Tab-separated table of C-alpha atoms in Angstrom:
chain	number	residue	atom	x	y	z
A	1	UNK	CA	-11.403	-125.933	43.632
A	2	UNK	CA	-10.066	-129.164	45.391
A	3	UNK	CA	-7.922	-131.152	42.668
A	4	UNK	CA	-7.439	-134.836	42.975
A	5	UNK	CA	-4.168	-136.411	41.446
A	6	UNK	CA	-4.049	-139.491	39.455
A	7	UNK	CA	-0.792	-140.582	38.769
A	8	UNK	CA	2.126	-141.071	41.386
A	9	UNK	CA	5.360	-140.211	38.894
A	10	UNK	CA	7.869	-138.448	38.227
A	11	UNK	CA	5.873	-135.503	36.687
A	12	UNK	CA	3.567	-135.493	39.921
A	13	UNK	CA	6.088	-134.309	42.137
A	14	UNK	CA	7.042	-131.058	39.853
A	15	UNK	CA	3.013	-130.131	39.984
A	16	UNK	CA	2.654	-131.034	43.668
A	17	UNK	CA	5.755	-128.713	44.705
A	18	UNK	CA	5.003	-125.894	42.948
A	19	UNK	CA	0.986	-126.266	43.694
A	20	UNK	CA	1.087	-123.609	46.619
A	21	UNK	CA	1.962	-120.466	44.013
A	22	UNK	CA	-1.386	-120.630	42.840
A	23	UNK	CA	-4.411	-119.247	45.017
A	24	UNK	CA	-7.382	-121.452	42.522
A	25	UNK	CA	-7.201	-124.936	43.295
A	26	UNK	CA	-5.667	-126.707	46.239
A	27	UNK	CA	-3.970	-130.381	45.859
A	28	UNK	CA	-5.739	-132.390	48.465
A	29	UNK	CA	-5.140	-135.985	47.618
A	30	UNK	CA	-3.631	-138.512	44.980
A	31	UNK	CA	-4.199	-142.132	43.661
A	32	UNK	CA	-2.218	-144.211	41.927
A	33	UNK	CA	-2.377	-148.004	40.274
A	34	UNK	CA	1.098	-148.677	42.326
A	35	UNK	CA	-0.107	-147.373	46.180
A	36	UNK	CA	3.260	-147.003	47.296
A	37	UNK	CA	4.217	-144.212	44.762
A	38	UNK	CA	1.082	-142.810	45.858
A	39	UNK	CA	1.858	-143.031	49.633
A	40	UNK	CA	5.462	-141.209	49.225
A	41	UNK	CA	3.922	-138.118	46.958
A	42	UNK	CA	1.033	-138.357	50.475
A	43	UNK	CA	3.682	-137.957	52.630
A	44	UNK	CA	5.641	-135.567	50.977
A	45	UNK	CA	2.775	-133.327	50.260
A	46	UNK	CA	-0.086	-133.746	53.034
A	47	UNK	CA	-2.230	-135.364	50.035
A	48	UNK	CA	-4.906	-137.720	51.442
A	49	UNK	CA	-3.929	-140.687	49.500
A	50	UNK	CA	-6.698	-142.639	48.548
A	51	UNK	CA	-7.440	-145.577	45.536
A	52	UNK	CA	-8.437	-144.537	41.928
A	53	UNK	CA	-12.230	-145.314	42.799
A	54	UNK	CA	-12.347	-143.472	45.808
A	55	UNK	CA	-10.407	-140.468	44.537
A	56	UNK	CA	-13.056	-140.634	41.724
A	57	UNK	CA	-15.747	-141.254	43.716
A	58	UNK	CA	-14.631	-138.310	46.486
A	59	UNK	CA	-17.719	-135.130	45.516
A	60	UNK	CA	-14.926	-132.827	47.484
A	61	UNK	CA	-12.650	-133.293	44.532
A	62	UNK	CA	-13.847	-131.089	41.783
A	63	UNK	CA	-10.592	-131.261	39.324
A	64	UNK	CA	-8.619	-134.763	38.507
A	65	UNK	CA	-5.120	-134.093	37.283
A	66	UNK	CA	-4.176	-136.750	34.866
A	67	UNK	CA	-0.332	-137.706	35.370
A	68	UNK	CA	-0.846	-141.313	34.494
A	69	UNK	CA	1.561	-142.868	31.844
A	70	UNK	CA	0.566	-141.296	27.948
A	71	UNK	CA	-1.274	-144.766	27.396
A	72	UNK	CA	-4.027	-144.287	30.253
A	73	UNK	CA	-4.772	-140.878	29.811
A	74	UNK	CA	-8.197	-141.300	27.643
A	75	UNK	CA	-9.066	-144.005	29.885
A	76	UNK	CA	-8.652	-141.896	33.234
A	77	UNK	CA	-9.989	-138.990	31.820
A	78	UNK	CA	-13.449	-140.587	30.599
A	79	UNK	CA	-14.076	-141.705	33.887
A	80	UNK	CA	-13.022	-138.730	35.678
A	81	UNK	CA	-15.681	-136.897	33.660
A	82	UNK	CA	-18.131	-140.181	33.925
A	83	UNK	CA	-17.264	-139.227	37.464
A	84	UNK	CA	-18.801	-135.389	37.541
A	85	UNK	CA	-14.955	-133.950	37.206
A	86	UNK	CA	-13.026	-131.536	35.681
A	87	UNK	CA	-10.099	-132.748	33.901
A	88	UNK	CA	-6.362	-131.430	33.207
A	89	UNK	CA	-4.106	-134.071	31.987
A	90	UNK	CA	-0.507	-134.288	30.804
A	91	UNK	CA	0.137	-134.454	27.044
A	92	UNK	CA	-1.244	-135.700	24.869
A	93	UNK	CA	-4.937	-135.364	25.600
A	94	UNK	CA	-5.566	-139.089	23.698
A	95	UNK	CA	-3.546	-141.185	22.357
A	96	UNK	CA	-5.206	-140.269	18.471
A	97	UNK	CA	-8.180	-137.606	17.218
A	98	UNK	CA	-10.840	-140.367	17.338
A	99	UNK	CA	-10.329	-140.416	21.147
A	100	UNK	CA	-9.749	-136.899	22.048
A	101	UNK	CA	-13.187	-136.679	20.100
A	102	UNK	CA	-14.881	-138.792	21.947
A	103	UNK	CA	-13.343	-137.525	25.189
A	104	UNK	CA	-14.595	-133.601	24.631
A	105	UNK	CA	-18.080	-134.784	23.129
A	106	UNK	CA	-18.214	-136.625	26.828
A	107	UNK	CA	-16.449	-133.060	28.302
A	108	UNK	CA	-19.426	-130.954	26.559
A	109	UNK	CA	-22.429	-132.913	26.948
A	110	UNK	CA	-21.920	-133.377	30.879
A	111	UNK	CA	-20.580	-128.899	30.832
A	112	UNK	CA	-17.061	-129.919	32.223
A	113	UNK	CA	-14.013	-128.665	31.220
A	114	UNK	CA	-11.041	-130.677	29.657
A	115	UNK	CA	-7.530	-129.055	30.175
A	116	UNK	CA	-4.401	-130.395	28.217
A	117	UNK	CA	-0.799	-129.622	29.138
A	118	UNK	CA	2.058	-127.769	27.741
A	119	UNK	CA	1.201	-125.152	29.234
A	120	UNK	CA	4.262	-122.992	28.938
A	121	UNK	CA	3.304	-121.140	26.309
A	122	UNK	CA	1.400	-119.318	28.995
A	123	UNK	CA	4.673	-118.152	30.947
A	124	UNK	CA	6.044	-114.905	30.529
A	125	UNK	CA	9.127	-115.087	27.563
A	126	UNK	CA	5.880	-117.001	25.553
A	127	UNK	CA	3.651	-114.017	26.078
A	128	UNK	CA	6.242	-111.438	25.394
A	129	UNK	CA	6.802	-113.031	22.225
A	130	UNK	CA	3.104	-113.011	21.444
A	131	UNK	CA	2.951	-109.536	22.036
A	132	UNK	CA	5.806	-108.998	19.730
A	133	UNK	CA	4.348	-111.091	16.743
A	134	UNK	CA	0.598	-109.543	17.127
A	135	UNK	CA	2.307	-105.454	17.092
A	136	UNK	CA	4.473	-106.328	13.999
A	137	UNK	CA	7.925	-106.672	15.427
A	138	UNK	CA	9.086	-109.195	13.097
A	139	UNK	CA	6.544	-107.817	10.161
A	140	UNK	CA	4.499	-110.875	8.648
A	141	UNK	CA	5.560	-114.097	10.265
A	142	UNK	CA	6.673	-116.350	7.067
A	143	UNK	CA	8.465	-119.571	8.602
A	144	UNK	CA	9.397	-121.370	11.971
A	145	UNK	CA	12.673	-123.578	12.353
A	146	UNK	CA	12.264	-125.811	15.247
A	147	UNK	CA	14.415	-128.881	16.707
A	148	UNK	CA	14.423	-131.062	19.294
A	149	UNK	CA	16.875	-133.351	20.180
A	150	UNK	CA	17.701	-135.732	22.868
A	151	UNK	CA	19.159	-138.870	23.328
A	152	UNK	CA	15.611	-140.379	24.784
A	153	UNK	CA	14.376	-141.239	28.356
A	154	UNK	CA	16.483	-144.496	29.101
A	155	UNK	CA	18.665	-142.646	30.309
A	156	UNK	CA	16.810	-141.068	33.077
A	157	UNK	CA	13.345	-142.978	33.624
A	158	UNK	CA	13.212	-146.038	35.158
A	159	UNK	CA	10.403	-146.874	33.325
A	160	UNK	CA	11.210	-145.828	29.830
A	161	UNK	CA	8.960	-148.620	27.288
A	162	UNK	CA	6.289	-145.894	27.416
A	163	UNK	CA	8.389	-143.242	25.273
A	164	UNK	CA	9.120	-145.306	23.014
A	165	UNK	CA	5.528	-147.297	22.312
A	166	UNK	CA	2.976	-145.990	19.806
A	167	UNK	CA	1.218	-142.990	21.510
A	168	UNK	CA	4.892	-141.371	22.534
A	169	UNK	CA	8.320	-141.350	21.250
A	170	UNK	CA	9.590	-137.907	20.189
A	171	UNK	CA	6.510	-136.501	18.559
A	172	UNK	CA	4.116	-137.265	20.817
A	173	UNK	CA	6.206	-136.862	24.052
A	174	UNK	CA	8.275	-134.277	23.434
A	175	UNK	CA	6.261	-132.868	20.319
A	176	UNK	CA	3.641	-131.123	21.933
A	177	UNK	CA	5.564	-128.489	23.421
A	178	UNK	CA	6.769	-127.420	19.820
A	179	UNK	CA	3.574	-127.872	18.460
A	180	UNK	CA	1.682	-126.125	20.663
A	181	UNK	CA	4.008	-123.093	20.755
A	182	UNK	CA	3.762	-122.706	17.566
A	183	UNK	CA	-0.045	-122.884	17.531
A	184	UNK	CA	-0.521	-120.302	20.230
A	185	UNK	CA	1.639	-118.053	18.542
A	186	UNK	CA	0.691	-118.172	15.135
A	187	UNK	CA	-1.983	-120.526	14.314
A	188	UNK	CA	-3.508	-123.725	13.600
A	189	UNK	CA	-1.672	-126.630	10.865
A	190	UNK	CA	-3.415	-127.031	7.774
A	191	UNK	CA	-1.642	-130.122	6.096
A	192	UNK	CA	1.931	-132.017	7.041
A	193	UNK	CA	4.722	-134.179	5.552
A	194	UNK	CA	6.925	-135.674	7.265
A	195	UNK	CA	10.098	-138.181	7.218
A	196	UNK	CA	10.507	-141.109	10.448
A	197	UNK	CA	13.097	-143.636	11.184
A	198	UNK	CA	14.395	-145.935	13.957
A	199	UNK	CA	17.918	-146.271	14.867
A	200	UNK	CA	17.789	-149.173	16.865
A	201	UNK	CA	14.850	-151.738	17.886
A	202	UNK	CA	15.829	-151.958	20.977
A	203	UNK	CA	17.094	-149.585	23.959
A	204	UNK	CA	18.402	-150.252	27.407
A	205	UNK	CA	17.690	-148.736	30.795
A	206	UNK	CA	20.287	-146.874	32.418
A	207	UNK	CA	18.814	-145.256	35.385
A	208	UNK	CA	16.796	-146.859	38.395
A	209	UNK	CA	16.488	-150.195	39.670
A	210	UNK	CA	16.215	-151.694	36.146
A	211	UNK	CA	18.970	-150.451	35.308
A	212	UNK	CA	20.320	-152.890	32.447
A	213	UNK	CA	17.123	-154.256	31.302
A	214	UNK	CA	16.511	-153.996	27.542
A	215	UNK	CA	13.089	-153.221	25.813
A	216	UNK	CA	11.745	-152.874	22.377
A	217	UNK	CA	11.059	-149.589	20.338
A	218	UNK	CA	8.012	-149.819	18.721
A	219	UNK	CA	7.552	-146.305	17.284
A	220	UNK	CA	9.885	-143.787	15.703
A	221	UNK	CA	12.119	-142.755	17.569
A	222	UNK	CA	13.550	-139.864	14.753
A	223	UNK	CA	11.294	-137.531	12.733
A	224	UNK	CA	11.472	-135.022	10.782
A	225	UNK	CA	8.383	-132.807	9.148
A	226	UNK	CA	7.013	-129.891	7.344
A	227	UNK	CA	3.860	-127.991	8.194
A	228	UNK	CA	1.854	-125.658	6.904
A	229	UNK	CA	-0.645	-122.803	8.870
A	230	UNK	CA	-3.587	-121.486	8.242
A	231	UNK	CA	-2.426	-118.052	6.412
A	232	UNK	CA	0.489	-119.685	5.024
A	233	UNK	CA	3.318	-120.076	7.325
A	234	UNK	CA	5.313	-123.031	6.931
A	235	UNK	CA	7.189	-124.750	9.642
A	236	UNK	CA	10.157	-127.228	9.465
A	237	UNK	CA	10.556	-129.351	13.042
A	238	UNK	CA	12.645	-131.971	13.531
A	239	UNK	CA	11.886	-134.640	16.829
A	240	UNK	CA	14.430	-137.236	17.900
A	241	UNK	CA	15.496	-139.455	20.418
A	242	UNK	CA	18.889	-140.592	18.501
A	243	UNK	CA	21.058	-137.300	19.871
A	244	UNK	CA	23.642	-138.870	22.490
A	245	UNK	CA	24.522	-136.919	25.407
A	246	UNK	CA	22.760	-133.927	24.036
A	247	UNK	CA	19.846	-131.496	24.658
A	248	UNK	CA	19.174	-129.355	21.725
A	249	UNK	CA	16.034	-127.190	21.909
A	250	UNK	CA	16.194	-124.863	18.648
A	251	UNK	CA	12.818	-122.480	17.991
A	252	UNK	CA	13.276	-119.585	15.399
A	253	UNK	CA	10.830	-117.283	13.895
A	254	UNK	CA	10.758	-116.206	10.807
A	255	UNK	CA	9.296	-113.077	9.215
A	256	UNK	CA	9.842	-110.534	6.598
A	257	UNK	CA	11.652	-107.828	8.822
A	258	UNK	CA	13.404	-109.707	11.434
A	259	UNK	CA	13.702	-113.239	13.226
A	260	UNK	CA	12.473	-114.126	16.551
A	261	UNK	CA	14.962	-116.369	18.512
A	262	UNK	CA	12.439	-118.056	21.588
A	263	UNK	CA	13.903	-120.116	24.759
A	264	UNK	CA	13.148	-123.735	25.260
A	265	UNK	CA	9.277	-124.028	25.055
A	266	UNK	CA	9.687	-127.311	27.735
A	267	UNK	CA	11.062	-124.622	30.197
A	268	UNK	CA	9.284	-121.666	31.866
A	269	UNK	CA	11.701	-118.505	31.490
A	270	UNK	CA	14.941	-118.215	29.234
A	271	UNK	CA	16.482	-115.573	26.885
A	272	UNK	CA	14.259	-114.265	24.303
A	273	UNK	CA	16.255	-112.496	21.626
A	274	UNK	CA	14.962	-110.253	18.362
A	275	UNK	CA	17.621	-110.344	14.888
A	276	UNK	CA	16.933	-107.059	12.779
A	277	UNK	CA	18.791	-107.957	8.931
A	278	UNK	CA	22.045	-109.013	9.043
A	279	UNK	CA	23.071	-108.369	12.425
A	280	UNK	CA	23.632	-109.761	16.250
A	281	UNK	CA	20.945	-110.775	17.955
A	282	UNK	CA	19.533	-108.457	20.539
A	283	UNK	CA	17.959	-109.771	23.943
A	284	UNK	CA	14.530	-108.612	24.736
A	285	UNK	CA	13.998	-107.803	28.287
A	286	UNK	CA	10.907	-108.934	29.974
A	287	UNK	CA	8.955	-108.898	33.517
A	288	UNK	CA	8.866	-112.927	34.251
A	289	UNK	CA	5.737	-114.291	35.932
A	290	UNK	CA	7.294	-115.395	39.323
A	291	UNK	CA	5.826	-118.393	41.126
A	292	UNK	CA	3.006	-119.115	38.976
A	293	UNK	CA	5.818	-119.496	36.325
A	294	UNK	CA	5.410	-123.532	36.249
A	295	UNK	CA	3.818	-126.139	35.226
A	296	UNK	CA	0.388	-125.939	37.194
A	297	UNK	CA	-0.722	-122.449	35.517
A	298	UNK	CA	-2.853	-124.179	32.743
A	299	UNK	CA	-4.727	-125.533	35.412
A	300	UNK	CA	-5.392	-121.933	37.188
A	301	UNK	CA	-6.195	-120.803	34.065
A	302	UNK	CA	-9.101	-123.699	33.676
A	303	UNK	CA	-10.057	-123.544	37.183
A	304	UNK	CA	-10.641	-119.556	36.605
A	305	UNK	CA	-11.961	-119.781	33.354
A	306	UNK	CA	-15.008	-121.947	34.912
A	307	UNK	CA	-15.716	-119.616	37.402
A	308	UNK	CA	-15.522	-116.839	34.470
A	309	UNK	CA	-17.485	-118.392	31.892
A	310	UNK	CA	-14.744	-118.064	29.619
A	311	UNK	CA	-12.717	-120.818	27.156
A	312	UNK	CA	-9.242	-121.720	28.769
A	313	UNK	CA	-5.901	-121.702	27.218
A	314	UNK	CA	-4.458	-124.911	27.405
A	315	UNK	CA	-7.295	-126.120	26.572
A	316	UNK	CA	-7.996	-129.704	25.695
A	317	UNK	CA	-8.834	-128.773	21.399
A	318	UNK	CA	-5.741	-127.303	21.474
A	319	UNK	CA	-4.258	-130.780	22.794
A	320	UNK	CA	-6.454	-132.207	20.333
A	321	UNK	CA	-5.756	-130.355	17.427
A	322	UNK	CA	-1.681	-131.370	18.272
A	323	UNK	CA	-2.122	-134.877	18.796
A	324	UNK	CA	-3.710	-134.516	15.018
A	325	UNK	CA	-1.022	-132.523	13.798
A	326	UNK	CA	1.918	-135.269	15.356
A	327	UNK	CA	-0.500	-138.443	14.118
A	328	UNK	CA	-0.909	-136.307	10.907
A	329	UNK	CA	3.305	-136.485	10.087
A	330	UNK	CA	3.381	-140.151	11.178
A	331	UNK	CA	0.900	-140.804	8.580
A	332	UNK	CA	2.360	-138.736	5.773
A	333	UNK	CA	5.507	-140.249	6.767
A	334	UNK	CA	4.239	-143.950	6.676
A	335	UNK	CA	1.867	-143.092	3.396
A	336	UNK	CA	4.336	-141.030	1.856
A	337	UNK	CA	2.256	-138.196	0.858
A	338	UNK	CA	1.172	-134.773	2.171
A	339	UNK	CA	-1.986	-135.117	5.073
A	340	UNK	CA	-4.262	-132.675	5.948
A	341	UNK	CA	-5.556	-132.331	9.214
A	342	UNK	CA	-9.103	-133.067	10.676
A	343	UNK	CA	-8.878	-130.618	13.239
A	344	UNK	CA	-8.825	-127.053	13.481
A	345	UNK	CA	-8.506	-125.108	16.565
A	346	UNK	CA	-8.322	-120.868	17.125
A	347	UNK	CA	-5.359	-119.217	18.822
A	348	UNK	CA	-5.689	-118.997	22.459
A	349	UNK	CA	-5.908	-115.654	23.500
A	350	UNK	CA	-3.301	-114.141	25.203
A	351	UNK	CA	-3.459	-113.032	28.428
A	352	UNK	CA	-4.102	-109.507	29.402
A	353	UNK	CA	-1.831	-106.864	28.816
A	354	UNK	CA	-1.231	-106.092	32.269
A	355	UNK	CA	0.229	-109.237	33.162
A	356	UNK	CA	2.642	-109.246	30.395
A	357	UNK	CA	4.997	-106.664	30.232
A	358	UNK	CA	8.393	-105.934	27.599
A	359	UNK	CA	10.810	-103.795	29.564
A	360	UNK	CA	11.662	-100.414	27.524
């Protein structure tokens, strides 16, 4: 299938290099609202470059790929699938569950497909640690410790206001890829709490051509929540943007025979280690993916899944159901109170055996 981008920055470049390791969909041309970001990703990847309305109006395009700041995504997407496309956007799928409601009741009714990035839990050290969970490795998973922190995107967007405006900051930007781990490897969220603050109302650029300018924050930019599965499994996460000069990226699983230590779910690869009682942690060797170990394999998946007849991975309920479950802990943070969710969403299956493979 031809695929169409929409959305000219600095994620576009990542999909656009790494588009030729996969053999389903070819990029062919890109739009965006500012023409000459979309003229250098052109001439840096032999993309026809073409305006929003043509690019949506092109019937050679069969796929838009929705880069476009976290704020335009619903828009983009409804009339991508107004326009007779597919859809796979970045995170997060709407910018709240009334939305991404709206947006697959559009999806089904018109039989196209809606695709929602992370989509790393679909790389190898993700898979391998599906496998483990699902044979008993760990025995019955009972908790998850997660934590993310950073000290935000000022320091290395130039256009930073949108990660820190309702629809972002560290639960909605960075959130996902937590979230969504966690769903794909051990189930939907039943109900939340959660905890928020802001540190300062106002940040500064420090990278670009802006560099200097100061903005406002207008949504937490530190969080801190407690979950609960379907089947019982609770999960502790804390999000922030308030961690100085610092990149922390803690995911542990919990279960009643051992713990589950899993690399950085907003990287492809990474060590993926196994604690039995008291003792060291032991590194699980696995067979990594190769090319098609980047961000561009939730889109295969959805472009082969069509021609299958088959639900995709990365789907966009599964974006759905974590844009609930990051709104959710806002709420119960703002109300005070434990939320449950709206949505529910099953497991994505994992992919077959034979392309996932724990070395001996």
């Amino acid at each position: 299938m031809n695929v169409g981008i929409v959305g000219c920055g600095v994620i576009s470049r990542n999909y656009a290099e790494h588009a030729g390791a996969f053999d389903s969909f070819e990029l062919v041309a890109c739009a965006d609202v500012v023409r000459e970001s979309a003229v250098a990703l052109g001439e840096a990847h032999a993309l026809a470059v073409l305006s929003i309305d043509e690019l949506l109006a092109d019937p050679a395009i069969h796929v838009v790929l929705n880069l476009t700041p976290s704020g335009a995504h619903g828009a983009v997407t409804r009339a991508a699938l107004e326009a007779g496309k597919h859809v796979y956007t970045e995170k997060p799928v709407a910018r709240d569950v009334a939305e991404g409601l709206e947006l697959l009741a559009l999806a089904d009714a018109a039989g196209l497909r809606i695709g929602c990035a992370p989509d790393i839990f679909l790389g190898s050290a993700y898979q391998a640690a599906r496998a483990l969970i699902d044979e008993g490795a760990i025995g019955e998973p009972l908790g998850v410790s997660a934590a993310m922190l950073v000290g935000g995107p000022n320091a290395w967007h130039p256009n930073p206001e949108q990660f820190f405006s309702d629809g972002a900051g560290p639960l909605l930007d960075m959130g996902p890829y937590y979230l969504t781990a966690t769903v794909a490897l051990l189930g939907p969220v039943r109900r939340v709490a959660g905890f928020t603050s802001v540190r300062a109302p106002e940040r500064e650029i420090m990278a670009g051509p802006r560099a200097g300018e100061r903005f406002a924050v207008t949504t937490p930019t530190h969080a801190s929540a407690a979950m609960e599965l379907d089947g019982g499994v609770t999960v502790s996460y804390v999000a922030s943007f308030e961690a100085t000069a610092r990149y922390i990226c803690d995911f542990e699983i919990h279960g009643t025979e051992r713990s589950l230590l899993l690399p950085d779910p907003n990287a492809f690869g990474g060590e993926l280690k196994i604690r039995h009682s008291r003792g060291e942690w032991e590194e699980i060797p696995y067979v990594a993916g190769g090319a098609t170990e980047t961000r561009g394999i939730g889109l295969q998946d959805m472009v082969d899944a069509i021609a299958e007849g088959r639900e995709h991975r990365a789907s966009g309920r599964l974006g759905l159901h974590v844009i609930d479950a990051a709104r959710s802990i806002l709420r119960a943070a703002d109300e005070g109170r434990t939320v449950a969710l709206e949505t529910t969403v099953a497991k994505p299956e994992p992919l077959p055996a034979r392309l996932v493979e724990i070395q001996p």
